[in-house]
Structures are given as C-alpha cells and as structure tokens.
Coordinates of C-alpha atoms in Angstrom, one line a residue:
M1 CA 0.2 -0.1 0.5
R2 CA 1.2 3.5 -1.5
L3 CA 1.4 5.8 1.7
L4 CA 1.9 9.5 0.2
E5 CA 4.5 10.7 2.3
R6 CA 3.2 14.5 2.6
I7 CA 0.7 15.7 5.5
F8 CA -1.8 17.6 4.6
D9 CA -4.0 20.2 5.9
L10 CA -6.8 18.7 4.4
A11 CA -8.4 15.7 3.4
I12 CA -12.1 15.6 1.4
I13 CA -14.2 13.0 1.1
G14 CA -16.9 13.7 -1.4
G15 CA -15.9 15.4 -5.3
G16 CA -20.4 17.0 -5.3
V17 CA -20.2 20.3 -5.5
N18 CA -19.9 20.5 -1.4
G19 CA -16.6 18.7 -1.6
C20 CA -15.1 20.9 -4.8
G21 CA -16.1 24.1 -3.4
I22 CA -14.6 23.5 -0.5
A23 CA -11.3 22.1 -2.1
R24 CA -10.6 25.5 -3.9
D25 CA -11.5 28.0 -1.1
A26 CA -8.4 25.7 1.1
V27 CA -6.2 25.7 -1.3
G28 CA -6.9 29.5 -1.7
R29 CA -6.3 30.7 1.6
G30 CA -3.1 28.3 1.9
N31 CA -4.3 25.5 3.2
T32 CA -2.6 21.9 0.9
V33 CA -5.5 20.1 0.1
F34 CA -6.5 16.8 -0.7
L35 CA -9.8 15.5 -2.1
C36 CA -10.5 11.8 -2.6
E37 CA -14.0 10.8 -5.2
M38 CA -15.5 7.3 -5.5
N39 CA -16.9 7.8 -8.8
D40 CA -16.6 11.2 -11.3
L41 CA -16.8 13.8 -10.3
A42 CA -20.3 15.2 -10.0
S43 CA -21.9 12.1 -10.5
G44 CA -24.4 12.0 -7.5
T45 CA -27.0 13.9 -6.8
S46 CA -24.4 17.6 -8.5
S47 CA -25.5 16.3 -11.4
W48 CA -29.5 15.3 -10.9
S49 CA -30.5 19.3 -10.4
T50 CA -32.7 20.6 -11.7
K51 CA -30.1 23.3 -13.2
L52 CA -30.8 26.2 -11.2
V53 CA -29.3 28.4 -9.2
H54 CA -31.5 30.3 -7.9
G55 CA -33.2 31.7 -4.0
G56 CA -35.9 29.6 -3.9
L57 CA -39.4 31.1 -4.0
R58 CA -42.1 28.2 -2.5
Y59 CA -39.0 28.3 0.4
L60 CA -40.5 31.2 1.6
E61 CA -43.8 29.6 2.4
Y62 CA -41.9 27.8 5.4
Y63 CA -40.3 30.8 6.5
E64 CA -36.7 29.9 5.4
F65 CA -36.2 33.5 5.3
R66 CA -32.2 33.5 6.2
L67 CA -31.8 30.5 3.4
V68 CA -33.4 32.5 0.6
R69 CA -31.8 36.2 1.6
E70 CA -28.6 33.8 1.4
A71 CA -29.2 31.9 -1.9
L72 CA -30.6 35.3 -3.8
I73 CA -27.1 36.7 -2.6
E74 CA -25.4 34.2 -3.7
R75 CA -27.1 34.4 -7.2
E76 CA -25.8 37.4 -8.5
I77 CA -21.7 36.3 -6.7
L78 CA -22.1 33.0 -9.1
W79 CA -23.1 34.6 -12.2
G80 CA -20.7 36.8 -11.7
I81 CA -17.1 34.1 -11.5
A82 CA -19.0 31.5 -13.7
P83 CA -21.7 33.7 -17.2
H84 CA -19.9 30.8 -19.1
I85 CA -21.7 28.3 -17.7
I86 CA -24.7 30.2 -15.9
R87 CA -27.0 32.5 -17.5
P88 CA -30.0 34.7 -15.9
L89 CA -33.5 32.9 -16.6
R90 CA -36.7 34.8 -16.3
F91 CA -39.5 32.5 -14.8
V92 CA -42.8 32.6 -15.6
L93 CA -45.6 32.1 -12.6
P94 CA -49.2 31.5 -13.4
H95 CA -51.9 32.2 -10.9
H96 CA -54.3 29.6 -10.6
A97 CA -57.6 29.9 -8.9
G98 CA -57.9 28.8 -5.7
L99 CA -54.5 28.0 -5.7
R100 CA -52.1 29.9 -4.0
P101 CA -53.4 33.8 -4.3
A102 CA -52.6 36.9 -6.7
W103 CA -51.7 38.7 -3.4
L104 CA -49.9 35.6 -1.6
L105 CA -47.8 35.6 -5.0
R106 CA -47.2 39.4 -5.6
L107 CA -46.2 39.7 -2.1
G108 CA -43.5 36.5 -2.0
L109 CA -42.2 37.9 -5.0
F110 CA -41.6 41.2 -3.9
L111 CA -39.6 39.7 -0.8
Y112 CA -37.4 38.2 -3.1
D113 CA -37.3 40.8 -5.1
H114 CA -35.6 42.8 -2.2
I115 CA -33.8 40.6 0.0
G116 CA -31.1 39.6 -1.9
G117 CA -29.3 42.9 -3.3
R118 CA -30.4 42.1 -6.6
H119 CA -28.3 44.0 -8.8
L120 CA -27.9 43.3 -11.7
L121 CA -31.1 40.6 -12.6
P122 CA -34.1 42.2 -14.5
A123 CA -37.1 43.0 -10.9
T124 CA -40.5 41.0 -11.5
R125 CA -43.3 42.3 -14.0
S126 CA -46.8 41.4 -14.1
V127 CA -47.7 39.7 -17.3
D128 CA -51.5 39.3 -19.4
L129 CA -51.0 36.1 -21.0
K130 CA -53.8 36.9 -22.9
R131 CA -51.7 39.5 -24.3
D132 CA -47.9 38.1 -23.7
E133 CA -46.6 36.1 -25.5
V134 CA -45.9 33.6 -22.7
G135 CA -49.3 32.7 -22.7
K136 CA -49.3 31.1 -26.1
P137 CA -48.4 28.0 -24.9
L138 CA -50.5 27.5 -22.2
I139 CA -54.1 26.8 -22.0
P140 CA -56.5 29.1 -23.6
N141 CA -58.7 30.8 -21.3
R142 CA -58.0 29.1 -18.5
Y143 CA -55.3 30.8 -16.8
S144 CA -55.3 35.2 -18.0
R145 CA -52.0 36.3 -15.0
A146 CA -49.4 35.7 -14.3
F147 CA -45.8 36.7 -13.2
E148 CA -42.4 36.7 -14.5
Y149 CA -39.3 37.4 -12.3
S150 CA -35.9 36.5 -12.5
D151 CA -33.8 33.6 -11.4
C152 CA -30.2 32.1 -13.4
F153 CA -30.0 28.8 -14.9
V154 CA -26.2 26.6 -14.2
D155 CA -24.6 23.6 -16.2
D156 CA -24.2 21.7 -12.3
A157 CA -21.8 19.4 -13.2
R158 CA -19.5 21.9 -14.8
L159 CA -19.8 24.2 -12.2
V160 CA -17.8 20.9 -10.3
V161 CA -15.3 20.4 -12.7
L162 CA -14.5 23.7 -12.7
N163 CA -14.8 24.2 -8.7
A164 CA -12.4 20.4 -8.7
R165 CA -10.3 22.9 -11.6
D166 CA -9.3 25.6 -10.0
A167 CA -8.2 23.9 -7.1
A168 CA -6.1 21.8 -8.8
D169 CA -4.6 25.2 -10.4
K170 CA -4.0 26.4 -7.1
G171 CA -2.2 22.8 -5.3
A172 CA -4.6 21.2 -4.6
E173 CA -4.8 17.3 -5.7
I174 CA -7.6 15.6 -6.6
R175 CA -8.1 11.9 -7.7
T176 CA -11.9 10.6 -9.1
R177 CA -12.3 6.9 -8.7
T178 CA -10.4 6.3 -5.7
R179 CA -12.8 5.5 -2.8
A180 CA -12.4 5.7 0.6
T181 CA -12.4 2.6 2.2
E182 CA -11.5 3.1 6.1
I183 CA -11.1 6.8 8.1
R184 CA -8.7 6.9 10.8
Q185 CA -7.5 9.0 13.1
A186 CA -3.9 8.9 15.6
D187 CA -1.0 11.7 17.3
G188 CA -3.6 14.4 15.5
V189 CA -3.6 13.3 12.7
W190 CA -6.5 11.7 10.3
T191 CA -5.2 8.6 8.3
V192 CA -7.7 7.7 4.8
S193 CA -6.9 4.3 3.4
M194 CA -8.5 4.3 -0.4
L195 CA -8.5 1.9 -3.5
N196 CA -8.5 3.0 -6.6
T197 CA -11.7 1.2 -8.6
L198 CA -10.1 1.2 -12.4
T199 CA -6.6 -0.1 -11.1
G200 CA -7.6 -2.0 -8.1
E201 CA -4.7 -0.2 -6.3
R202 CA -4.5 0.6 -3.0
S203 CA -3.0 4.1 -1.2
Q204 CA -3.5 6.3 1.9
V205 CA -3.1 9.5 3.0
R206 CA -2.6 11.6 6.0
A207 CA -4.3 14.7 7.3
K208 CA -4.6 17.1 10.7
A209 CA -8.2 17.7 9.7
L210 CA -11.0 15.5 7.3
V211 CA -14.3 16.4 5.9
N212 CA -16.5 14.1 4.9
A213 CA -18.7 15.6 1.9
G214 CA -19.7 12.4 0.9
G215 CA -24.0 13.4 0.5
P216 CA -26.1 11.0 0.5
W217 CA -23.4 8.3 1.5
V218 CA -21.9 11.0 4.4
E219 CA -23.6 8.9 7.0
D220 CA -21.6 4.9 5.3
V221 CA -18.5 7.0 5.4
L222 CA -18.7 7.8 9.0
G223 CA -19.5 4.2 9.2
R224 CA -15.5 3.3 7.4
G225 CA -14.5 3.5 11.2
A226 CA -14.2 7.5 12.7
G227 CA -15.0 6.3 15.4
V228 CA -17.7 8.7 15.5
N229 CA -21.3 8.6 16.8
A230 CA -23.1 10.7 13.9
K231 CA -26.1 12.7 16.9
A232 CA -27.2 13.9 13.3
K233 CA -29.2 12.2 10.6
V234 CA -29.5 12.4 7.0
R235 CA -33.8 12.7 5.5
L236 CA -32.6 10.7 1.8
V237 CA -35.1 12.8 -1.0
Q238 CA -35.5 11.8 -4.6
G239 CA -35.3 13.9 -7.3
S240 CA -36.7 12.9 -10.9
H241 CA -36.7 15.2 -14.0
I242 CA -37.8 14.3 -17.8
V243 CA -36.6 16.0 -21.3
V244 CA -38.8 16.3 -23.9
K245 CA -38.9 17.8 -27.3
K246 CA -39.0 21.4 -26.9
L247 CA -42.6 22.8 -25.9
Y248 CA -42.3 26.1 -26.9
D249 CA -40.4 28.8 -29.0
H250 CA -39.8 31.6 -27.2
D251 CA -36.2 31.6 -24.2
R252 CA -39.0 31.9 -20.8
A253 CA -39.2 29.0 -18.0
Y254 CA -42.8 28.2 -16.3
M255 CA -43.2 27.8 -12.5
F256 CA -46.7 26.1 -12.5
Q257 CA -48.4 25.0 -9.3
N258 CA -50.0 21.9 -7.8
A259 CA -52.8 20.9 -6.3
D260 CA -50.9 19.0 -3.5
G261 CA -48.8 22.5 -3.3
R262 CA -46.0 21.5 -4.8
I263 CA -44.4 23.4 -7.3
I264 CA -42.5 22.3 -11.0
F265 CA -40.5 23.3 -13.3
V266 CA -40.8 24.1 -17.0
I267 CA -37.5 25.2 -18.6
P268 CA -35.7 25.8 -22.4
Y269 CA -32.9 23.1 -21.9
Q270 CA -30.3 22.3 -24.4
D271 CA -31.3 24.2 -27.1
D272 CA -33.8 21.9 -28.7
F273 CA -36.1 20.2 -25.8
T274 CA -38.1 21.1 -22.2
L275 CA -36.5 19.9 -19.0
I276 CA -39.7 18.7 -17.0
G277 CA -38.7 18.8 -12.8
T278 CA -38.9 18.3 -10.2
T279 CA -40.6 15.3 -8.1
D280 CA -39.9 15.1 -3.9
R281 CA -40.1 11.8 -2.2
D282 CA -39.0 10.1 -0.1
Y283 CA -36.0 7.6 -1.0
D284 CA -35.0 3.7 0.9
G285 CA -32.2 2.6 -1.5
D286 CA -29.2 2.5 -2.6
P287 CA -28.5 5.8 -3.6
A288 CA -26.6 4.5 -6.3
K289 CA -29.4 3.4 -7.8
V290 CA -31.5 5.8 -8.1
K291 CA -34.2 6.2 -11.1
A292 CA -37.3 8.1 -12.4
T293 CA -39.8 5.9 -11.7
A294 CA -43.6 5.6 -13.7
E295 CA -45.4 6.9 -11.4
E296 CA -43.0 10.0 -11.4
I297 CA -42.8 10.1 -15.1
E298 CA -46.7 10.3 -15.4
Y299 CA -46.9 12.6 -11.8
L300 CA -44.8 15.0 -14.0
C301 CA -46.8 14.8 -17.6
K302 CA -49.6 15.2 -15.4
A303 CA -48.5 18.4 -13.6
A304 CA -47.5 20.0 -17.0
S305 CA -50.7 19.3 -18.7
E306 CA -52.8 20.9 -16.1
Y307 CA -51.6 24.0 -18.0
L308 CA -49.8 23.5 -21.3
A309 CA -51.9 23.7 -24.0
K310 CA -50.7 20.4 -25.8
P311 CA -50.6 17.6 -23.2
V312 CA -46.8 16.4 -22.4
T313 CA -46.9 12.5 -21.9
P314 CA -44.4 10.0 -21.2
E315 CA -44.3 8.4 -25.1
D316 CA -43.1 12.6 -25.5
V317 CA -40.1 11.5 -22.9
V318 CA -36.7 11.3 -24.4
W319 CA -34.8 11.4 -21.2
T320 CA -35.1 10.7 -17.3
Y321 CA -32.8 11.3 -14.7
S322 CA -33.0 11.1 -10.9
G323 CA -31.2 12.4 -8.1
V324 CA -31.0 12.5 -4.3
R325 CA -31.0 14.9 -2.1
P326 CA -29.6 14.5 1.3
L327 CA -31.1 16.8 3.4
Y328 CA -31.0 17.4 7.7
D329 CA -33.6 15.6 8.6
D330 CA -35.4 18.1 10.4
G331 CA -38.3 15.5 11.3
A332 CA -40.6 17.5 8.9
S333 CA -43.8 15.2 7.7
E334 CA -43.6 16.2 4.2
A335 CA -40.2 15.6 1.9
K336 CA -41.3 18.8 0.2
A337 CA -41.2 20.9 3.7
A338 CA -38.0 19.1 4.6
T339 CA -35.7 22.3 5.3
R340 CA -32.8 22.6 2.3
D341 CA -30.4 24.9 4.6
Y342 CA -26.9 22.7 5.1
V343 CA -26.2 21.9 9.0
F344 CA -22.5 20.9 9.3
E345 CA -22.1 18.3 12.8
L346 CA -18.1 18.7 13.9
D347 CA -16.3 15.6 15.6
T348 CA -13.2 15.7 17.3
P349 CA -12.3 12.4 18.1
G350 CA -8.7 12.3 19.5
G351 CA -8.1 16.1 19.2
S352 CA -8.3 15.8 15.9
P353 CA -11.4 17.4 13.7
L354 CA -14.0 15.5 11.7
L355 CA -16.3 17.5 9.8
S356 CA -19.8 16.2 8.2
I357 CA -22.3 17.7 5.9
Y358 CA -25.4 17.4 5.6
G359 CA -28.3 18.8 3.0
G360 CA -27.3 22.6 1.0
K361 CA -28.1 23.4 -2.5
I362 CA -26.5 24.4 -5.5
T363 CA -27.1 27.7 -5.0
T364 CA -25.1 27.7 -1.5
Y365 CA -22.3 25.2 -1.8
R366 CA -19.8 28.8 -1.6
R367 CA -21.2 30.4 1.5
L368 CA -21.6 26.7 2.4
A369 CA -17.7 26.1 1.8
E370 CA -16.5 30.1 3.9
E371 CA -19.1 28.3 6.4
A372 CA -16.5 24.5 7.2
L373 CA -13.8 27.0 6.9
E374 CA -15.1 29.1 9.6
R375 CA -15.7 25.5 12.0
L376 CA -12.5 24.4 10.8
S377 CA -10.4 27.6 11.0
P378 CA -9.1 27.2 14.8
Y379 CA -7.7 23.9 13.0
L380 CA -6.1 25.1 9.9
R381 CA -3.7 28.1 9.2
S382 CA -4.2 30.7 6.8
A383 CA -8.0 29.8 7.3
K384 CA -9.1 33.9 7.8
A385 CA -6.1 35.1 4.9
R386 CA -8.5 36.0 1.2
E387 CA -11.4 35.3 3.3
G388 CA -14.2 35.8 0.7
W389 CA -12.1 35.7 -1.9
T390 CA -14.4 32.5 -3.9
G391 CA -16.8 35.1 -4.9
K392 CA -14.5 37.5 -6.8
W393 CA -11.9 35.2 -8.2
P394 CA -13.2 33.9 -11.7
L395 CA -13.8 30.0 -12.4
P396 CA -11.5 28.6 -14.9
G397 CA -12.8 30.2 -18.1
G398 CA -15.2 32.9 -16.4
D399 CA -12.9 36.0 -16.9
M400 CA -15.0 38.0 -18.5
N401 CA -17.7 40.5 -18.3
V402 CA -21.5 39.0 -17.7
S403 CA -22.3 40.3 -20.7
D404 CA -19.4 39.3 -22.9
I405 CA -21.0 35.4 -23.9
D406 CA -22.2 36.7 -27.3
G407 CA -18.5 38.7 -27.7
L408 CA -17.0 35.0 -27.3
I409 CA -18.8 33.4 -29.8
V410 CA -17.7 36.2 -31.9
E411 CA -13.9 35.4 -31.1
L412 CA -14.2 32.0 -31.7
Q413 CA -15.6 32.0 -35.3
R414 CA -12.7 34.6 -36.3
G415 CA -10.0 33.5 -34.8
Y416 CA -11.6 28.9 -35.6
P417 CA -13.6 30.4 -39.2
F418 CA -14.1 26.6 -39.3
L419 CA -16.1 26.3 -36.3
G420 CA -19.7 26.8 -37.3
H421 CA -22.4 29.1 -35.1
E422 CA -23.6 26.1 -33.2
H423 CA -20.3 24.3 -32.3
A424 CA -18.9 28.0 -31.5
R425 CA -22.0 28.9 -28.9
R426 CA -21.3 25.8 -27.2
L427 CA -17.5 25.2 -26.9
A428 CA -18.6 29.6 -25.7
R429 CA -21.0 28.2 -22.8
A430 CA -19.2 25.1 -21.9
Y431 CA -15.3 26.2 -21.3
G432 CA -15.7 29.9 -21.9
T433 CA -12.8 31.6 -22.4
R434 CA -10.6 28.7 -21.9
A435 CA -12.5 27.4 -25.6
I436 CA -9.1 29.2 -26.7
K437 CA -7.2 26.8 -25.1
L438 CA -8.9 23.9 -26.5
L439 CA -8.8 25.2 -30.1
G440 CA -5.0 25.0 -29.4
D441 CA -3.4 26.1 -33.1
A442 CA -6.6 24.7 -35.3
K443 CA -6.5 25.3 -37.8
S444 CA -9.1 24.0 -40.2
A445 CA -11.6 21.1 -38.3
A446 CA -9.6 18.6 -39.9
D447 CA -7.4 19.7 -37.3
L448 CA -9.7 18.8 -34.9
G449 CA -9.5 15.4 -35.5
Q450 CA -11.9 12.8 -35.0
A451 CA -16.0 13.4 -34.9
F452 CA -17.6 11.8 -33.0
G453 CA -20.5 13.9 -34.1
A454 CA -22.9 16.2 -32.2
T455 CA -20.2 18.9 -32.6
L456 CA -18.0 17.0 -30.4
T457 CA -14.0 16.3 -31.5
E458 CA -11.0 13.9 -30.8
R459 CA -9.7 17.6 -29.1
E460 CA -12.3 17.9 -26.5
V461 CA -12.6 14.6 -25.9
R462 CA -8.2 14.8 -25.0
Y463 CA -9.0 17.5 -24.1
L464 CA -11.7 16.4 -20.8
M465 CA -9.5 13.5 -20.0
A466 CA -6.2 15.7 -19.5
N467 CA -7.7 18.6 -17.8
E468 CA -11.0 17.5 -16.9
W469 CA -10.3 14.0 -15.4
A470 CA -13.5 12.3 -18.0
V471 CA -12.5 8.5 -18.0
T472 CA -15.2 7.3 -20.2
A473 CA -18.0 8.5 -22.5
E474 CA -20.4 8.3 -19.7
D475 CA -18.2 11.1 -18.2
I476 CA -18.2 13.2 -21.4
V477 CA -21.5 13.2 -22.8
W478 CA -23.9 13.4 -19.4
R479 CA -21.5 15.6 -17.8
R480 CA -19.2 17.5 -19.3
S481 CA -21.8 18.5 -21.8
K482 CA -25.1 17.2 -22.6
L483 CA -24.8 15.8 -26.2
G484 CA -25.6 12.7 -25.3
L485 CA -29.8 13.9 -25.8
R486 CA -27.7 14.0 -29.0
L487 CA -26.2 11.3 -30.1
S488 CA -26.8 7.9 -30.5
A489 CA -25.8 4.4 -28.8
D490 CA -23.3 3.8 -31.1
E491 CA -22.1 6.9 -31.6
I492 CA -21.5 7.2 -27.8
A493 CA -20.6 3.4 -27.9
A494 CA -18.0 4.2 -30.1
L495 CA -16.4 7.2 -28.4
D496 CA -16.1 4.4 -25.9
D497 CA -14.0 2.3 -27.5
W498 CA -12.2 5.5 -28.9
I499 CA -11.4 6.9 -24.8
R500 CA -10.5 2.3 -24.2
A501 CA -8.1 2.6 -27.1
H502 CA -6.7 6.0 -27.0
A503 CA -7.0 5.7 -23.0
M504 CA -3.7 8.2 -21.8
P505 CA -2.3 6.2 -18.4
Q506 CA -2.4 8.2 -15.7
S507 CA 1.1 10.2 -15.2
P508 CA 1.9 11.7 -11.7
L509 CA 0.8 15.3 -12.4
L510 CA -2.0 14.0 -14.0
E511 CA -2.9 12.2 -10.8
A512 CA -2.0 14.9 -8.7
G513 CA -4.6 17.2 -10.3
G514 CA -2.8 17.8 -13.6
R515 CA -2.1 21.3 -13.7
S516 CA -3.8 24.5 -16.9

C-alpha cells in the first residue's frame, strides 16, 4: 500500500459541489488539500439538479428567510464568477385560481426581489397572459394573469468540475475513481485508506483535518471507522426530472403550482429540448441506483399538462434523470417541507477535527464552503487569509464580463473560421475563455481530429481527459456536456471504444490534478 509522504492540512471525501467548493476555497487560503471521489466528479446529486441558481421562492412558505436571502445574494455572485455556465433566466408564474391567492404571490415576489440585494437581474413584472407571448403555450382562457421574475440557469456538473479545476490549478490534489475505504485518527492526524476502483491500487493519505462531503453517503463514510457516533441524520429525498422535445419557442421558463402544494419547473433546455421537474419523495435504498419511476414520470406529465395547451405524455419523454438529495432530517412530515438548509457536525475524536456536511443546495455551495472553513479555522493555517476570495475570483474560463458571452462566440468564430455558429456557441458556454486553450493552434476542422457526432471532436475529448478528469464516454456526454441527448447509442459506444484505445496513462501530474 502506497503512503503519500506529506501530511495535508485538509483531506476531503466527496467530489460533489460541496467537496470541490471547499477544496477550492481551502487551497486558495494557503492550505494543502487532498480530495478523493469514489466515482466521477459530480456523479451523484450534484449533476441531477434542476440546473438552477435560485433563491428558492417556495421556501418562503416555510419561513426559510435566511436561506432564501443567502441564496439570492449568491445568485449574482456566482453569475459574476462563471458567466459562461450561468446565465439569467426569466420565470413565468401563472396565477391558478383556487391555489395560492394572487396577493400572496405578489408579496412573495416582492420579498424575493428585495431581500437578496438584486443588482443586475431584472425585477418582477405582471403579465397579461391573453396578450403576452408567454401565454400562447398555455391552455386558452384558463389562465389570464401571471408574474414574471428572475433567477439563473446553471450547468451544474460543469460548476463542480470547474471548482475542482481551479483547486487543482492552485495546488490541490484531486483523485477521482478513488474510494475511501477506512478512516482512522491517531496522534492528531487522520489516515484515509483508499482504493482506486480502476486499477485496484490501494493507498493512504494523512491530514490534520477531514471533511466528510459524502452527500447521500455521508453516514456511510462515518461508518468506515471514524470512531464517531453521528448525532445528525440524513434524509434521502428523490428528485426526478424528464426531458421532452422543445415545447415552445420563447426563452422563458415556467413555474407551475400543483393542487398538492408542490411546484414544478418547465425550462428551455439545450436549445432543442424542455426540462420538467422535480418530484419530492422520500427514498430508501442505494443512492447509486435511483431512477425515475413510471409514477414520477406520470406525475410530471400530468402536472405540466394542467397548464400547457398541448398535453405532455410519457411517450414524449426522451430522457429522464433522478438524484437523491441528502437533506438534514429536521423531522418534517413531508419530503417537500424538509429543510434545504445545510447543517454541519464537527467532531474531534482524539483532538482531530472531522466535519460532516448534511444538506445544502447548488446555489449556496460557495457560502457553505466559507462556513465550513470558518468552523475548521482553529485547526487550519491561513484559514482567515483571503476570506471571501471565491466570490471575486472567476472560475476557469469565467474571466469575462457577464454580458460578454456573445462577444466570445464572435471571437471564437473569427479566430477559428471553420467553426459553425452552434459549435462555437457550445464551446463558449461550456469552457468560456478556455475554449481558446482547447482549440489551440487548429487551422481547420481536420486539425480537431476524429469527429464523434454533435460537434464533439477528438481534440475536445483529449482536453477533457487531460484537464477535467474525464475517463469514460458517460463522463463526457452526460456530465462534461449533455451531448448524450444528441448522440446515438452507437456513437456513444464508438466514443467509449476510442477512449479505451487512446486512454492516457495517469501520470503523476495528471493524478495530482494536472496543471493548466
């Protein structure tokens, strides 16, 4: 068994948004950081969200004012550091007679506009659905008025990878496909035993402090020998989504209220599709095996069809995905009412800190990371230095103004005239300014190497393997991109074959996170 000789300041178990966010913040404050993830980055909850950076309008009903305010503040901060993968989105909330009264919706949206320090996003407006284009996809004469408000769309899996990339650029060691099999502490140091699930190699790492960001597996990690009896409990809540062909032509999303008190979102997705979600139901089982059930698919279709002139049926569904949210168990009777706030549990068996994370949401991951490091500050060096830096420093590729994405697309087409507009647009939105690094000195389409379909080329695949820890076709077509919606099963299989034939051996540099 190989033992990494140095003792890290901080080791993190879990490569979701919380783990990678903490790694980025901690290394930027001058700490030495190690992170291991048993599968691919963002392969769990963090890639199965509704793809929103939002305050959570409905959480106001549960008096979660602090959580909503914090999330609303984060909205524009995250947009500012990652304008390539985060963009503003307007939401239409129709008034449904017999459900929440119009005055309550208006009051909620007034609070939503004002408690979070909104500066750049446009304010709420009233909409006459009989005259405005957003009323056209809805059932005629059933809904006459609505409110339109602002939130943001995010490429959730890329948000995770870019946090990991920035952490690695600053010196953190990121190991994917590396499962923590045992955690022990002695003499003020944690030892994490690990198994590389690809090679079978076993290794160990030592650290002064340990973060358990296992998400749905947070209790499982604690059961691997920590010597800690967790007081907090995790509540696993399943959220499923469906994707159908594009339902309407305008660029707004909808928030639909249901008679059961829940809401669903209907969101323009990947240009040619519409995303509908989510469900909220308690889950009991292996989080790795969660799948959208026929009942959930039917529920989402029925909920959307309550509003849309053209009903949505299960036969229209081209893709489904489902994730398990690891919420803090606050004893709420229904999954929809369980808190989305995050909770920390700090244990110091033998004097060595172990911080376990329960709950959280994509929007508040950066604040969660700051607060985690505040909790660990007595045990870390430089914990206060550069505090708050992650909200000012752009994520990789995000070093541009929030309004510059169209300018970057033009720049890519000017520098690489062989790129079609849609190809340039996709690269700009995925990689931001690093698209130029990806394309390099290419002078023609042939220079990009083999074409795998849907504008995916050999050069992009090699970039993802060398810089973003991609190992399989699934990593590339469902997490680094959503090209799986456009590629056939045969094309994806051909990509996997190519990767197996050209897989780059993990050099120490790549293993340590690489350098870009």
